[in-house]
Short mmCIF file of C-alpha atoms in Angstrom, two decimals:
data_model
loop_
_atom_site.label_atom_id
_atom_site.label_comp_id
_atom_site.label_asym_id
_atom_site.label_seq_id
_atom_site.Cartn_x
_atom_site.Cartn_y
_atom_site.Cartn_z
CA ALA A 1 141.25 69.55 154.68
CA TRP A 2 142.31 67.58 157.70
CA VAL A 3 142.73 69.01 161.15
CA ASP A 4 143.82 66.69 163.93
CA LEU A 5 142.06 68.69 166.60
CA LYS A 6 138.99 67.92 168.64
CA ASP A 7 137.96 70.51 171.16
CA GLU A 8 135.52 68.44 173.23
CA SER A 9 133.94 71.45 174.94
CA LEU A 10 133.42 73.23 171.63
CA MET A 11 131.91 70.16 170.00
CA SER A 12 129.70 69.61 173.03
CA ALA A 13 128.43 73.19 172.79
CA ILE A 14 127.77 72.79 169.06
CA ALA A 15 125.92 69.53 169.67
CA GLU A 16 123.80 71.10 172.41
CA ARG A 17 122.88 74.07 170.22
CA ALA A 18 122.18 71.91 167.18
CA SER A 19 119.97 69.60 169.29
CA SER A 20 117.73 72.51 170.14
CA CYS A 21 117.11 73.51 166.54
CA VAL A 22 117.07 70.32 164.45
CA THR A 23 113.40 70.89 163.71
CA THR A 24 114.51 73.75 161.45
CA PHE A 25 116.99 71.60 159.49
CA ASN A 26 116.19 70.29 156.03
CA PRO A 27 117.11 66.68 155.15
CA GLN A 28 120.56 67.70 153.88
CA GLY A 29 121.24 69.63 157.09
CA LEU A 30 120.25 66.69 159.28
CA ALA A 31 122.48 64.34 157.31
CA ARG A 32 125.45 66.72 157.24
CA VAL A 33 125.41 67.36 160.98
CA ALA A 34 125.13 63.64 161.77
CA TRP A 35 127.89 62.86 159.26
CA ALA A 36 130.21 65.56 160.65
CA PHE A 37 129.99 64.26 164.20
CA ALA A 38 130.41 60.66 163.04
CA LYS A 39 133.44 61.64 160.98
CA LEU A 40 135.00 63.03 164.17
CA ASP A 41 134.07 59.80 166.03
CA LEU A 42 131.82 61.79 168.35
CA ARG A 43 128.47 60.44 169.48
CA PRO A 44 126.48 63.17 171.22
CA GLU A 45 123.44 61.12 172.20
CA LEU A 46 120.97 63.98 172.62
CA LEU A 47 121.86 65.34 169.20
CA LEU A 48 121.70 61.93 167.53
CA GLN A 49 118.34 61.21 169.13
CA ALA A 50 117.01 64.59 167.98
CA ILE A 51 118.29 64.07 164.44
CA ALA A 52 116.83 60.54 164.28
CA ALA A 53 113.46 61.75 165.54
CA GLN A 54 113.32 64.69 163.12
CA ALA A 55 114.52 62.62 160.18
CA ALA A 56 112.02 59.84 160.89
CA ALA A 57 109.23 62.42 161.18
CA THR A 58 110.07 63.92 157.79
CA MET A 59 110.83 60.71 155.85
CA SER A 60 107.26 60.46 154.59
CA THR A 61 106.75 64.14 153.78
CA ALA A 62 110.05 65.68 152.69
CA HIS A 63 112.14 64.89 149.65
CA TRP A 64 115.29 63.15 150.82
CA PRO A 65 118.18 63.33 148.34
CA VAL A 66 119.85 59.94 148.08
CA SER A 67 123.20 61.38 149.15
CA SER A 68 121.55 62.53 152.40
CA LEU A 69 120.05 59.09 153.00
CA ALA A 70 123.46 57.51 152.44
CA LYS A 71 125.27 59.97 154.74
CA LEU A 72 122.66 59.57 157.42
CA SER A 73 122.87 55.77 157.31
CA TRP A 74 126.67 55.91 157.47
CA ALA A 75 126.63 58.27 160.45
CA PHE A 76 124.11 56.26 162.43
CA ALA A 77 125.83 52.96 161.67
CA LYS A 78 128.98 54.44 163.20
CA ALA A 79 126.95 55.58 166.21
CA GLY A 80 126.08 52.02 167.22
CA THR A 81 123.41 49.39 167.43
CA ALA A 82 120.97 51.55 169.39
CA TYR A 83 119.94 53.03 166.05
CA VAL A 84 119.10 49.82 164.15
CA PRO A 85 115.35 50.60 163.95
CA PHE A 86 116.19 54.01 162.50
CA LEU A 87 118.55 52.42 159.96
CA ILE A 88 115.71 50.15 158.87
CA THR A 89 113.55 53.25 158.35
CA ILE A 90 116.30 54.76 156.19
CA ALA A 91 116.63 51.51 154.22
CA ARG A 92 112.89 51.46 153.48
CA LYS A 93 112.97 55.07 152.32
CA SER A 94 116.03 54.37 150.17
CA LEU A 95 114.14 51.74 148.19
CA GLU A 96 111.90 54.49 146.81
CA PHE A 97 114.90 56.19 145.21
CA ILE A 98 117.21 53.28 144.40
CA SER A 99 117.38 54.28 140.74
CA GLU A 100 118.97 57.59 141.80
CA PHE A 101 121.77 56.01 143.84
CA ASN A 102 125.26 56.27 142.41
CA GLY A 103 128.14 53.98 143.32
CA ARG A 104 129.21 56.03 146.31
CA ASP A 105 125.70 56.25 147.75
CA SER A 106 125.16 52.52 147.24
CA GLY A 107 128.49 51.73 148.85
CA MET A 108 127.80 53.92 151.88
CA MET A 109 124.37 52.38 152.34
CA ALA A 110 125.62 48.80 151.98
CA TRP A 111 128.49 49.49 154.40
CA ALA A 112 126.13 51.06 156.94
CA LEU A 113 123.75 48.10 156.90
CA ALA A 114 126.64 45.64 157.17
CA ARG A 115 128.31 47.59 159.98
CA ALA A 116 125.09 47.70 161.99
CA GLU A 117 124.33 44.07 161.13
CA VAL A 118 121.00 45.02 159.59
CA ARG A 119 119.63 42.49 157.13
CA HIS A 120 117.44 44.37 154.70
CA GLU A 121 117.33 42.04 151.73
CA PRO A 122 115.09 44.14 149.47
CA LEU A 123 117.54 47.05 149.60
CA MET A 124 120.63 44.87 149.27
CA ILE A 125 119.11 43.13 146.23
CA ALA A 126 118.21 46.50 144.71
CA ILE A 127 121.76 47.79 145.29
CA ALA A 128 123.20 44.65 143.70
CA GLU A 129 120.95 45.09 140.68
CA GLN A 130 122.15 48.70 140.28
CA ILE A 131 125.78 47.62 139.94
#
């Protein structure tokens, strides 16, 4: 569904509330919230910083579905170059699960790295080999 409506005060309130509880989100939840704000072309910095910190903290301990890694990379690539180190962290994690990536996930990941001008050759080679 498409709604051409952005209530800035509502989205700001949602971002503020979500920022305070990202530590309770699972990997899918982190990715979905980041993706939703990116899809609306909104960049609530406190929320993005909280999501990036929580995601980075759980990358080594939690199972990250490849679709969540792809959505997260897409969202943070749209957010801007301030998140390049985080995108590199996502790229490294993605290498562990490259065999699970489907075409959509691979495309989102490749687009995100290109958009953010991140050169991560091992991942790009792995994506190319998957095709």
